Structure formats: C-alpha cells, structure tokens
Coordinates of C-alpha atoms in Angstrom, one line a residue:
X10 CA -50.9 -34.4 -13.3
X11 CA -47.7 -34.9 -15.1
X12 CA -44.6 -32.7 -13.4
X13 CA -41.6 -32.5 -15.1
X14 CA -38.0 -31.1 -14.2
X15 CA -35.7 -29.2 -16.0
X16 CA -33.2 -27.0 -15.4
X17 CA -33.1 -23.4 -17.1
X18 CA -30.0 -20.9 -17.7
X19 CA -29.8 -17.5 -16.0
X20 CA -30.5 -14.5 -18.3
X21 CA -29.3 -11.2 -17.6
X22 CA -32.2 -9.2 -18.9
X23 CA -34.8 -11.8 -17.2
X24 CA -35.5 -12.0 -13.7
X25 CA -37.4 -14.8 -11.4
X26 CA -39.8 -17.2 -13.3
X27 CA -41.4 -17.1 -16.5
X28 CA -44.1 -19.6 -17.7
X29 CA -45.0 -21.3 -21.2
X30 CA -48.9 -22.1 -21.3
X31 CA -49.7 -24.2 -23.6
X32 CA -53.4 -25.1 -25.4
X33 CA -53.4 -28.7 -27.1
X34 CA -55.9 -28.9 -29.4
X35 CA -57.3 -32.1 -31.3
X36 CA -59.9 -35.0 -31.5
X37 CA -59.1 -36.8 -28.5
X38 CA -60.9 -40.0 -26.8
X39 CA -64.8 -39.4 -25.5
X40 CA -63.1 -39.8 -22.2
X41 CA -61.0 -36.8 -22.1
X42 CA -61.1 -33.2 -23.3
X43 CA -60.8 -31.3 -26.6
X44 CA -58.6 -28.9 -25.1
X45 CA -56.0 -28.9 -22.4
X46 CA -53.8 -27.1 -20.7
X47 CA -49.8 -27.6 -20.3
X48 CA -47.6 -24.8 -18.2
X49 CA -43.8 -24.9 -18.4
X50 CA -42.3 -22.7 -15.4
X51 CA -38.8 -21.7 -15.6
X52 CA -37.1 -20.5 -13.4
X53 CA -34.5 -18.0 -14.6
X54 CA -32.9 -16.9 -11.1
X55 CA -32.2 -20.4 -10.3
X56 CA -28.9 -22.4 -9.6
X57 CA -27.7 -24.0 -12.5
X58 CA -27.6 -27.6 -12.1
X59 CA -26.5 -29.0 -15.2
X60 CA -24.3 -27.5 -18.5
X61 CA -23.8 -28.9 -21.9
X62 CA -20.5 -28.3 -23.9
X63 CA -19.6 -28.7 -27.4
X64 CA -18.0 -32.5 -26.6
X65 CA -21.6 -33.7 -25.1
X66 CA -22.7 -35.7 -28.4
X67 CA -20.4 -38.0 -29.6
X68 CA -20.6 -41.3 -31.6
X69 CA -19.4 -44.7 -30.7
X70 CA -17.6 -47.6 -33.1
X71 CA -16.9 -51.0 -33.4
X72 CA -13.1 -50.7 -32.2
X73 CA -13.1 -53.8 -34.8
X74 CA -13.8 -51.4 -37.4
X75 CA -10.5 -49.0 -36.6
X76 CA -8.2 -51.2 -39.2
X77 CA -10.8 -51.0 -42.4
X78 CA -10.0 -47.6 -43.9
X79 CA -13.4 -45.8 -42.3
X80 CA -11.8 -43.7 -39.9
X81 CA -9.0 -42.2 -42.9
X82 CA -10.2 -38.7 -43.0
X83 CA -11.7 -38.8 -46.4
X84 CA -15.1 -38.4 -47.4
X85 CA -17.7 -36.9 -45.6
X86 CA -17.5 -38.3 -42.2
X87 CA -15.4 -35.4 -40.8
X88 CA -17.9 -32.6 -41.7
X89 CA -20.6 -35.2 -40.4
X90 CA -18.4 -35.2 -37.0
X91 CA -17.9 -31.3 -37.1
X92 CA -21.8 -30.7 -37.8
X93 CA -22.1 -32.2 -33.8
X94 CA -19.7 -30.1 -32.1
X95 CA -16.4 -31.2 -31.0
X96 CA -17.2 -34.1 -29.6
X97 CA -15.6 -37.4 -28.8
X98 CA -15.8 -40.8 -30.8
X99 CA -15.2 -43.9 -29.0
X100 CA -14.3 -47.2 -29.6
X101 CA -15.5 -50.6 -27.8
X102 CA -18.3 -52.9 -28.5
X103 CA -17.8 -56.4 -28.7
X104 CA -15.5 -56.7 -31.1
X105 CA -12.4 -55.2 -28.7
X106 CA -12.5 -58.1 -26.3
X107 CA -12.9 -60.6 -29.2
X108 CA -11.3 -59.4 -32.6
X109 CA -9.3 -56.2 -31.8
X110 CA -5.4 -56.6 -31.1
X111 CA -4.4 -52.8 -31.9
X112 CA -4.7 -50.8 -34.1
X113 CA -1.9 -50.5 -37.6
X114 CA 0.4 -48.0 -38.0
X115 CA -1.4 -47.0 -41.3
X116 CA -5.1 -46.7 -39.5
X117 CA -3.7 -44.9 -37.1
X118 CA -2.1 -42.1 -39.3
X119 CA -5.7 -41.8 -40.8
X120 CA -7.2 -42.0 -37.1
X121 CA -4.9 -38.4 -36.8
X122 CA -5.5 -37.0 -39.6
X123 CA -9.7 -37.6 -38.7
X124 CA -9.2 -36.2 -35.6
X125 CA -7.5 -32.9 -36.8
X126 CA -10.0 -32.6 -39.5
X127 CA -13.1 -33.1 -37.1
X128 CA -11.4 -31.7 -34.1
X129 CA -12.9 -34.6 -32.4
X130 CA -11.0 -36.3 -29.8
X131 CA -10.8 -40.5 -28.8
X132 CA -11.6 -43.0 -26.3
X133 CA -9.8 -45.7 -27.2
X134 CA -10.6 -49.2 -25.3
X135 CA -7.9 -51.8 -25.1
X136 CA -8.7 -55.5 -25.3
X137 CA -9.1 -57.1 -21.7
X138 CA -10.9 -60.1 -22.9
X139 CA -7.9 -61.6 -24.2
X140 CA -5.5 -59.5 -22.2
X141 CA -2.2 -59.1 -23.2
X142 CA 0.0 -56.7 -20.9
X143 CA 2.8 -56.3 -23.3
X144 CA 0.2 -56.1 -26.7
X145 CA -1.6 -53.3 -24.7
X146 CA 1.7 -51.1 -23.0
X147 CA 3.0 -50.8 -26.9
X148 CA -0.4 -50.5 -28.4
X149 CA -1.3 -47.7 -25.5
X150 CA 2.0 -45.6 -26.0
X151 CA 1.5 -45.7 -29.9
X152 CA -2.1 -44.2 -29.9
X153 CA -1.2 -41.8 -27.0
X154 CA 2.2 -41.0 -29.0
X155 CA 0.2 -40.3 -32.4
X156 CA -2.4 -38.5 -30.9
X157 CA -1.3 -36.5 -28.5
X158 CA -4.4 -34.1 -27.4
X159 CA -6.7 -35.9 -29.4
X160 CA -6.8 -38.7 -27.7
X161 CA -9.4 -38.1 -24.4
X162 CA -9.0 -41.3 -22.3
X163 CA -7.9 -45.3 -22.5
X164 CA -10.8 -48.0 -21.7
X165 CA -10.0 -51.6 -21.0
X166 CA -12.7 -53.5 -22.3
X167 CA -16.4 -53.5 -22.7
X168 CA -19.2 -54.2 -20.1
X169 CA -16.6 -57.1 -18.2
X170 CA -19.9 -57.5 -16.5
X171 CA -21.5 -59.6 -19.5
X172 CA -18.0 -61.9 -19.7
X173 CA -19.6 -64.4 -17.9
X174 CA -22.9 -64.8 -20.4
X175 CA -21.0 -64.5 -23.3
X176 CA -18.7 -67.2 -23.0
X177 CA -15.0 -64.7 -22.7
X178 CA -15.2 -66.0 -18.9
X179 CA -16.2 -69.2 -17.1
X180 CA -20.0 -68.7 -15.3
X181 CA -18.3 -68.2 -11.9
X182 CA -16.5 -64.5 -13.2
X183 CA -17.2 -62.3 -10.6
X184 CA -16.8 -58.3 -10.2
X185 CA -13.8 -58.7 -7.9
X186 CA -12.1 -60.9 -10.4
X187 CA -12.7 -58.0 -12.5
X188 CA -11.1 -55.5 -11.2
X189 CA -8.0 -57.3 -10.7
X190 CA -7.9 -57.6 -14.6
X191 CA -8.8 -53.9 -14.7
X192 CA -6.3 -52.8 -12.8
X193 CA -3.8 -55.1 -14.8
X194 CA -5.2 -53.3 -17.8
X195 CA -4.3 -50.0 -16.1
X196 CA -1.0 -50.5 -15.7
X197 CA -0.2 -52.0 -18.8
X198 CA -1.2 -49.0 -20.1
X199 CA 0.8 -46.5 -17.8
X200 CA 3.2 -48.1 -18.7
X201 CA 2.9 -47.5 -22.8
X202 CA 1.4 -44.2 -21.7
X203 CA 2.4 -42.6 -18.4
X204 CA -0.4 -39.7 -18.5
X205 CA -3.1 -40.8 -20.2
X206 CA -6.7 -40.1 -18.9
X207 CA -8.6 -42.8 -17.7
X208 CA -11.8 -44.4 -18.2
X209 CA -13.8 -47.2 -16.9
X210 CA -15.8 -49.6 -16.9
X211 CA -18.3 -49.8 -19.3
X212 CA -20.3 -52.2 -17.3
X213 CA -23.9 -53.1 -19.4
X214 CA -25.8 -52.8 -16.1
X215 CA -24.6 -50.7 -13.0
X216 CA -24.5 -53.5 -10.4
X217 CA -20.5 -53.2 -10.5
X218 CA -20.8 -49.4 -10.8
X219 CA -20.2 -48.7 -7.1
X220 CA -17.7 -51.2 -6.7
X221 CA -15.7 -50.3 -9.5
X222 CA -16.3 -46.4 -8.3
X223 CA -14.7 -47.1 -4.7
X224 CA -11.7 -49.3 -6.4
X225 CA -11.0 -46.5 -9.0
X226 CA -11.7 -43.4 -7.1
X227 CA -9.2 -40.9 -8.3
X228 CA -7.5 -42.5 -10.9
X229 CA -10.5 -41.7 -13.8
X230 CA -11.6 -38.9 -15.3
X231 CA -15.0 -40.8 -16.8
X232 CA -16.6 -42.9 -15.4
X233 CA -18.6 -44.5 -18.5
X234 CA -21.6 -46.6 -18.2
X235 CA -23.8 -48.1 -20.9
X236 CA -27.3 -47.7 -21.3
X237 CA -29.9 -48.3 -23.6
X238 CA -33.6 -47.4 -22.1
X239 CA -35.5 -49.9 -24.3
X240 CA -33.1 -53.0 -23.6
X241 CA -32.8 -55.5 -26.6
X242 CA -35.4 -56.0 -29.6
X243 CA -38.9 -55.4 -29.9
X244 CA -40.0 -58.3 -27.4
X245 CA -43.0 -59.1 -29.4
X246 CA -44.6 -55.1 -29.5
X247 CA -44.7 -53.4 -33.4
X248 CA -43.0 -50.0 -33.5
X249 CA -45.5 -48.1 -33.4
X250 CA -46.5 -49.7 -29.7
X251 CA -43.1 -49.2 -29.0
X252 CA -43.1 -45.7 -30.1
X253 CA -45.1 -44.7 -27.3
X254 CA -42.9 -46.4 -24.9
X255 CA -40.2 -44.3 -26.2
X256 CA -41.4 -40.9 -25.9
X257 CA -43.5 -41.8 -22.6
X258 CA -42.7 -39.7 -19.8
X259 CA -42.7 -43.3 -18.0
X260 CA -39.3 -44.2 -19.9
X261 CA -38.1 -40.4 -19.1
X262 CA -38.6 -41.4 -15.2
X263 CA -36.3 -44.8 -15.7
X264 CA -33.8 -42.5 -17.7
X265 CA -33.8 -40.2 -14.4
X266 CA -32.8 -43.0 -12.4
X267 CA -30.6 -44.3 -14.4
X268 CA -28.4 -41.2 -14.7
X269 CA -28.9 -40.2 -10.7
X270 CA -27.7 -43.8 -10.1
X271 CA -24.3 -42.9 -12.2
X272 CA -24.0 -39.5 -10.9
X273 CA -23.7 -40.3 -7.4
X274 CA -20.9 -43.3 -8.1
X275 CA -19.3 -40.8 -10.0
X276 CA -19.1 -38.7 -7.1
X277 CA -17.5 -41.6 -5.1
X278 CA -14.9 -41.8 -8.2
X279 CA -13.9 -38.2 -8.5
X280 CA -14.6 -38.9 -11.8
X281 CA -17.6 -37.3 -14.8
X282 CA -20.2 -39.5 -16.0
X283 CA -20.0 -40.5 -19.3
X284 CA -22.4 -42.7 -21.7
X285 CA -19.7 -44.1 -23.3
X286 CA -22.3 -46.3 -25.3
X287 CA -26.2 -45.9 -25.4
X288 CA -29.0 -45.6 -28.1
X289 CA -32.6 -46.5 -28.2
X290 CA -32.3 -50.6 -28.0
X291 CA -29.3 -52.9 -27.6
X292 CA -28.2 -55.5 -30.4
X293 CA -28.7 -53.3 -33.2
X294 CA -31.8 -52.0 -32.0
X295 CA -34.8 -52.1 -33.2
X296 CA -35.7 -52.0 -36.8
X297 CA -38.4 -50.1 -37.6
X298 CA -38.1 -47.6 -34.7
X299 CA -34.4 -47.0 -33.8
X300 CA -33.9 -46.1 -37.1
X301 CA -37.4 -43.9 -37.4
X302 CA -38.7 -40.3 -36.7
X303 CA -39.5 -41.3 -33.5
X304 CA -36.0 -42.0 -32.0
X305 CA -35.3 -38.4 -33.8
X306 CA -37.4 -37.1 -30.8
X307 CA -36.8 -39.1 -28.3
X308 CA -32.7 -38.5 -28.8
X309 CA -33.3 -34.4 -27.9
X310 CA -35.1 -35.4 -24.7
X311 CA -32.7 -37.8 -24.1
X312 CA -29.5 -35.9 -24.4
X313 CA -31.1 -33.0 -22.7
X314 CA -32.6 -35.1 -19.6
X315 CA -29.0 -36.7 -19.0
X316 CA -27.7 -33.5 -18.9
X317 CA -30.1 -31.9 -16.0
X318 CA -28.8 -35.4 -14.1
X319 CA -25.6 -35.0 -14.3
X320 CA -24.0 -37.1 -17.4
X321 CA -21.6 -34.7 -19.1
X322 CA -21.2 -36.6 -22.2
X323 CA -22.8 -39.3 -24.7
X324 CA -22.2 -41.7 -27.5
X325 CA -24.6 -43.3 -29.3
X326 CA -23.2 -46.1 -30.5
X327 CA -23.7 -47.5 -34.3
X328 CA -21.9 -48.5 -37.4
X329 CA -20.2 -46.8 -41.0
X330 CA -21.7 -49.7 -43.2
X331 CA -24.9 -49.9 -45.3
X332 CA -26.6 -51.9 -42.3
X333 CA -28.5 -49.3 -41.9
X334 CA -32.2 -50.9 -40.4
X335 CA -31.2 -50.1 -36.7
X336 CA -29.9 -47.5 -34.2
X337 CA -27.1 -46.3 -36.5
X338 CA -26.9 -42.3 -36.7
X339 CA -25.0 -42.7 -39.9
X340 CA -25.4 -44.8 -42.7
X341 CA -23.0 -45.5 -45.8
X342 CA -24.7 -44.9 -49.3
X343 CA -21.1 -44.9 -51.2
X344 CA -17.2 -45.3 -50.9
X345 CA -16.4 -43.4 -48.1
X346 CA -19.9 -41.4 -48.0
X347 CA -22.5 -41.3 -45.5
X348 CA -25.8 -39.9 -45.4
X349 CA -27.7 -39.2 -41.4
X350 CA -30.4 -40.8 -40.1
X351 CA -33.3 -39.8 -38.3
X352 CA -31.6 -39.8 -34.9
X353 CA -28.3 -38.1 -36.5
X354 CA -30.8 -35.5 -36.8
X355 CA -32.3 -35.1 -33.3
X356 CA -28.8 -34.9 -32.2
X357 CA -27.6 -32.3 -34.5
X358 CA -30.9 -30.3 -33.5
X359 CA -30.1 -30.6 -29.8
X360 CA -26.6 -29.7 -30.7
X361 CA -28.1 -26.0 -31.7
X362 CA -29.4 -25.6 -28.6
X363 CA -25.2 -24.6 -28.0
X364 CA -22.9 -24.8 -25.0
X365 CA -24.2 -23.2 -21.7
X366 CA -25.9 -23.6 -18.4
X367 CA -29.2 -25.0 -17.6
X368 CA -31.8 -24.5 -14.7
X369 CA -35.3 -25.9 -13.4
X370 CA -37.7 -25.8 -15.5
X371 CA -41.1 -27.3 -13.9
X372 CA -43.7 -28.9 -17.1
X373 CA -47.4 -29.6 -15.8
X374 CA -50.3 -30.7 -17.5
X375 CA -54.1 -30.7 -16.8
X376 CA -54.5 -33.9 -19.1
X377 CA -53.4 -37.8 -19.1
X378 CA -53.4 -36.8 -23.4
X379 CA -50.5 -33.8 -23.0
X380 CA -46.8 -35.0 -23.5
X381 CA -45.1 -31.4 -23.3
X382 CA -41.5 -31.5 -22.6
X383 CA -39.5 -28.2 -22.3
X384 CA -35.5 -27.4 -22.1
X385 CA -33.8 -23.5 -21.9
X386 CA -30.4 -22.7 -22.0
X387 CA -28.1 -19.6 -21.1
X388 CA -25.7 -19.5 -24.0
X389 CA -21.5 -19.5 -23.1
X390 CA -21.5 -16.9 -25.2
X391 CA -24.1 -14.1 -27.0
X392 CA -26.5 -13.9 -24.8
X393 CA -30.3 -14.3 -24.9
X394 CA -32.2 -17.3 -24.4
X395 CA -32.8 -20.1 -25.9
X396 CA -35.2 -23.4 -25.5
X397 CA -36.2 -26.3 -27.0
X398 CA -39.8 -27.3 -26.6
X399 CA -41.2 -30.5 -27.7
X400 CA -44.8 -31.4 -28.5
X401 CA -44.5 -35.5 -28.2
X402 CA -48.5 -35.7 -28.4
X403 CA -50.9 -36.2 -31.6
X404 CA -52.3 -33.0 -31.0
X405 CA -51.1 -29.0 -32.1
X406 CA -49.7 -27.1 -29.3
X407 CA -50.6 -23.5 -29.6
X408 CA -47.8 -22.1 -27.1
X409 CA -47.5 -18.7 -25.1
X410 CA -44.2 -17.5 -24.3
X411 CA -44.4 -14.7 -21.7
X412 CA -40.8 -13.1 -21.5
X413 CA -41.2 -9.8 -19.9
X414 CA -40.0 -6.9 -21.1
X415 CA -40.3 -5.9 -24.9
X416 CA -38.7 -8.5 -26.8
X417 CA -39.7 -7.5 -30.2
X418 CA -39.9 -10.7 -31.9
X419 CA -38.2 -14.1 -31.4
X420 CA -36.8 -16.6 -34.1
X421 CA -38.2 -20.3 -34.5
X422 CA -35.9 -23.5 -35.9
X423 CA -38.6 -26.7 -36.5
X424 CA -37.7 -30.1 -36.7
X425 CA -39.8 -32.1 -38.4
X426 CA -40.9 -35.7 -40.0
X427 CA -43.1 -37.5 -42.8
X428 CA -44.4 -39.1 -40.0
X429 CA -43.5 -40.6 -36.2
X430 CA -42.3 -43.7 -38.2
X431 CA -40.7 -42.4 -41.1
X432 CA -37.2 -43.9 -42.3
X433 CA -35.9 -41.1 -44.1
X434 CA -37.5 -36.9 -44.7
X435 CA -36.2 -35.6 -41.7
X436 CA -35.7 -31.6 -41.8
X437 CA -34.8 -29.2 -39.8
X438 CA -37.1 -25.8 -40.7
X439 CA -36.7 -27.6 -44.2
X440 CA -33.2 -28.1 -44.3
X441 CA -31.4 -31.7 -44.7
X442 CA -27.6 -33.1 -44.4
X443 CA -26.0 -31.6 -48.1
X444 CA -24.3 -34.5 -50.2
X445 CA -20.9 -33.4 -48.6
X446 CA -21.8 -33.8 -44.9
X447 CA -22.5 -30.1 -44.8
X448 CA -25.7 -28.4 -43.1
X449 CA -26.9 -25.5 -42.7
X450 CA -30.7 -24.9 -40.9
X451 CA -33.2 -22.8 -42.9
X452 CA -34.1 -19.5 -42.5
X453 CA -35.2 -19.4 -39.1
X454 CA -39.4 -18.2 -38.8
X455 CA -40.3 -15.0 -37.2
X456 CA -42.5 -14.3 -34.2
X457 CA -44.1 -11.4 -33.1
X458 CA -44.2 -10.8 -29.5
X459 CA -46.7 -8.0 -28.2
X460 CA -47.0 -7.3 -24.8
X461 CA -44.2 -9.3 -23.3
X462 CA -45.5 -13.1 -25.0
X463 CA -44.2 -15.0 -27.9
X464 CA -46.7 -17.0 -29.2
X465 CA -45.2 -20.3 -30.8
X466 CA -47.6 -22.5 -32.5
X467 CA -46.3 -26.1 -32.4
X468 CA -47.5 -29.3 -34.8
X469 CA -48.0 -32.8 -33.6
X470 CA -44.7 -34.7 -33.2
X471 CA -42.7 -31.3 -33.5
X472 CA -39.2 -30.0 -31.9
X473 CA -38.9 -26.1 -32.0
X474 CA -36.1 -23.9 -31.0
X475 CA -37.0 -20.4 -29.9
X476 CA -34.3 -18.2 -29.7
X477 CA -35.3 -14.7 -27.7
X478 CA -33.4 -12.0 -27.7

C-alpha cells in the first residue's frame, strides 16, 4: 500500500478530516484488479507545514545570455513571466564561471525595465571561476544600484563543487578551498553593494551543503541547491521507460529526501531553501521527455512536494533560443517571441493553485496499479478551498469529494495532453498560451454536489483543480 503525505490548508467553514475516495477503472494486467480503490485524507484542522507564495516558480538563465538583447523587456517574455506570479529569474549556469564578466550598461537598462514590466525580481551570480575582486565590487554595486528592489540576492558562482571535474580547478579543489573563494566573493560584493541579500552555493550535489551551511550561517537569506531528480541523459532507457520513472512515487520518495536534506542545512544557515536551478534531467535534459506531456505532470507534483518539505522557492532552469528539444519551459519561435512548453504549462497550472498554506494530506491505495497524488490549499485571500488532484495512472479516476456541509456545487480547471509524450497540445480546460504571452483558463466545469460529496471524474494522465466554495 502506497501512503502518501501532503499537507492541507485550514478552512474556516470545514472542520477535522475530510477524505477523497477514489475508483480507478480500466483493463489492467490478469494479475491485478479491474477496479481499485485510492483514499486521499485531509486533514483540515492540522498545522500548516508548508506555504507557497506568488515568487515560488521562477525560471533560471544562462547568465551568458544577460548581454544578447533577450532580457530587454520587449516581446512577450514579460507577460510569459507575469502569467507565473511574481517570481524570481536567476542567473548562473556554466557560462558565469566561464564566459560572464558583467553585465553592460545597455543590458542592464533592459534587465530594469524587464523587471518593472514582469514585477519579477533577480538573482544575479557573479563569476568566481575566474574571480576578479575588483570586476565583481563594480559589477555588484551597478546591478544592486540599477535595480534597487528588484534585485533579490548576489550568488558567486555555480555548483564550485563540480570545479574540479570540469577543468576551472586542479583535481585536488576541495570544499574548504571553496569557501575561502566564497567568502572572497562575498566581500567583493559588500563592498560594490553594502546590503545586498545573499545567496549561496549552488553546489550540484549537497555533500558541501552542511559545510557551506555552518560557514555562512547568518549571512544568507537562500540557501540554493541544485537538483535535477533524473540526473543527466537518458542512460540508455526510451522516454516512455523513463516516463514512468518520472511520475513514480519511487522518484517522489528521492525528491523527499532531497528537499528534507536541504531544509535541515538551511536551518543550520538561518537561511530559506531555494532551488536555484532544477528540472527534469541535467545537460539539457532529456529530449523526448523533458520537453513532453509527461514533465507537464511531473512539474505540479514536483513544485508542490518541495513545498510540503520545506523549499520556499524554484527555478527551472532553460534557455530563450529555438533549442527547444529539452527541459526548456520556453521556446523562441520569432524575434523576441516565445511560445511555452509542456512544462511551462504544469507550472502555470500549479501556479493557480495561488498563494496560501498547506497541511497533511494522507493518499492510500489498495492497488500496486493506482498513482493518485493529491494537494489542497487555504487561499491568502478569498476563502474556500482549493486542491489539485492528479491521476498519474492509465486508468479513469472516478473521484468522491465529501466536504460536509452543503456546498452547492464546486468548479473544475483540467489540464490536459495529446498524449503522456506529446511535444506540443497542452491545454488547460482547453485553453493555451495566446500569441502575446497572455492566458486566460477556460470556463471552469461545474459539479454538482448532493449530500455533502463532489463527485470529480478524472481521465488518465489528468491534472484537475477543484475549487469549493
């Protein structure tokens, strides 16, 4: 039996624990049964454990990219940005330790003028592979200069803990040498920029986490950490092999410990976790799947799981060129115009979940064949509930909502695919990314609810969001 833990907002005009039953139906294997049985259990008197705010998903860039014109504020990209909340774009990769030297006066008028059209804010990463003190202090005190309150925190660097593979420093680089060069990196910055946040250290893996946690404590506000559940390429498996690896409540469990891990050195730092740089798979990720339906699904569990463990924020990491076979939420089609891919849309639909508090919810299921997941939220503002249920199985899930009360009726947002491996076709309840960035959903469906249950029929490979009350 599968058991699975989320964490539920309070609602005033609920009280104790409410459950979802849900009946999967389909052809399944000789082995197991035509029907089974999933029950979500939430608990609505619960403490809230975990919250999401309107900055939790945010993108990440190339910082290499800053100087070509993409970041200018024209286009489509801010309405793309404003579409996700107001979030946080950052720039790192590879390209700041290697090709990145500051950014121009000219990008970084654009870089202001994105940011006030957006209302995004930035993490901006300084080089530290070829560190240069008196490069970074003037670099530092220009962006924090120009951006004033749109700038959310310096980074020195990206994931120091690869230098050593990479070739930026010799094999015997170790994590104490490291943060002697981060704290170098520091100051240079303090010094361009007295009161600048800080955040650090992008490490790859989280073997320097602690370390770097203890060094830092109570000089960061993030502590960011990288993370990308599959690792790198498709190590010999198709997609579709691969797809079930990504929606597997086995790659959920690694993601749990992954985020724990980072929560608790963030404690030691004082500091918020951040995922300063994640998607599905690392170096590009993989074609065929990180650029699929699939990672559309697998982004709404993601983003909400991280949140129940602690993470309060997340950039997925990808580029503004027509490269667009890979993890990439947005893909270039024309001078400065951008169209979303699948996984731009599993973010967006997570984003309407909204800002609010979240407590346990408990998923169990009767059969190996059921992949129910289930996420509910207490809105910052105008009440109700709301929740996010996701049938990650082959089969239809014909779900019971039992509320209490007399709700009346209950409104239903679908996101949906061509298939788990579709490219493109996305919707969400029939409603794609207009030609100018803008989106707005469909006209939501309507349940009835009789006797205290919303019944919520959901299709294979689905994402619904009920909103009650």
């Amino acid at each position: 039996m599968r058991y699975k833990w989320h964490r539920l907002a309070t609602v005033a005009a609920l009280c104790g624990m409410f459950a979802i039953g849900a009946l999967v139906y389909g052809m399944l294997t000789n082995s197991g049964p035509e029907v089974y049985q999933t029950t979500v259990t939430v608990n609505t008197s619960g403490k809230s454990t975990g919250e999401i705010s309107t900055r939790y998903i945010g993108l990440s860039f190339e910082s290499g990219t800053l100087n070509s014109g993409k970041f200018d504020n024209v286009g489509d990209l801010a309405q793309l940005l404003r579409n996700l909340g107001n979030s946080v774009m950052r720039f790192g990769g590879n390209s700041v330790d290697t090709s990145f030297h500051g950014i121009t006066p000219g990008a970084l008028a654009g870089l202001v003028r994105l940011v006030k059209a957006s209302g995004w804010t930035v993490l901006y990463s300084e080089n530290l592979g070829e560190f240069n003190a008196a490069g970074v202090t003037a670099d530092a005190g220009a962006v924090s200069a120009a951006l004033g309150s749109g700038l959310s925190a310096f980074a020195c660097g990206n994931e120091p803990d690869a230098y050593r593979h990479n070739g930026i420093r010799a094999r015997t680089y170790t994590g104490s040498d490291y943060l002697s060069e981060a704290a170098a990196c520091f100051a240079a910055i303090r010094a361009g920029a007295p009161n600048a946040p800080l955040e650090g250290p992008d490490t790859g893996a989280q073997s320097w986490l602690a370390e770097y946690a203890a060094k830092e404590a109570g000089t960061l506000s993030w502590l960011g950490q990288h993370y990308y559940p599959l690792g790198c390429g498709l190590h010999g498996k198709s997609p579709a092999q691969l797809a079930g690896t990504l929606l597997s409540p086995a790659l959920t469990a690694k993601e749990v410990a992954t985020f724990t891990r980072a929560a608790a050195d963030a404690k030691t730092a004082d500091a918020q976790v951040w995922m300063s740089e994640t998607n599905t798979a690392c170096g590009g990720g993989a074609r065929g799947l990180s650029d699929s339906y699939a990672a559309a699904l697998w982004v709404i569990d993601y983003l909400l799981t991280g949140a129940e463990h602690g993470v309060h924020g997340m950039n997925f990491h990808g580029r503004l060129d027509t490269s667009c076979q890979g993890y990439t939420p947005l893909c270039q089609v024309g001078t400065n115009e951008y169209v979303g891919q699948p996984i731009y849309y599993g973010m967006l639909f997570a984003h309407l979940l909204g800002a609010g508090h979240l407590l346990p919810v408990t998923v169990s299921t009767s059969s190996s064949a059921g992949n129910v997941t289930a996420f509910a939220l207490k809105p910052l503002t105008g009440g109700g509930l709301r929740l996010i249920v996701e049938n990650l199985s082959q089969y239809q899930a014909d779900v019971a909502l039992p509320v209490g009360g007399n709700p009346g009726t209950a409104t239903v947002l679908q996101m949906t695919g061509p298939s788990l491996l579709a490219t493109s076709g996305v919707e969400i309840q029939g409603a794609r990314v207009g030609a100018n960035g803008s989106f707005t959903p469909g006209k939501p469906d309507t349940v009835q609810c009789a006797a205290g249950s919303c019944p919520v029929t959901i299709a294979p490979y689905t994402a619904v969001l009920v909103n009650v009350g």
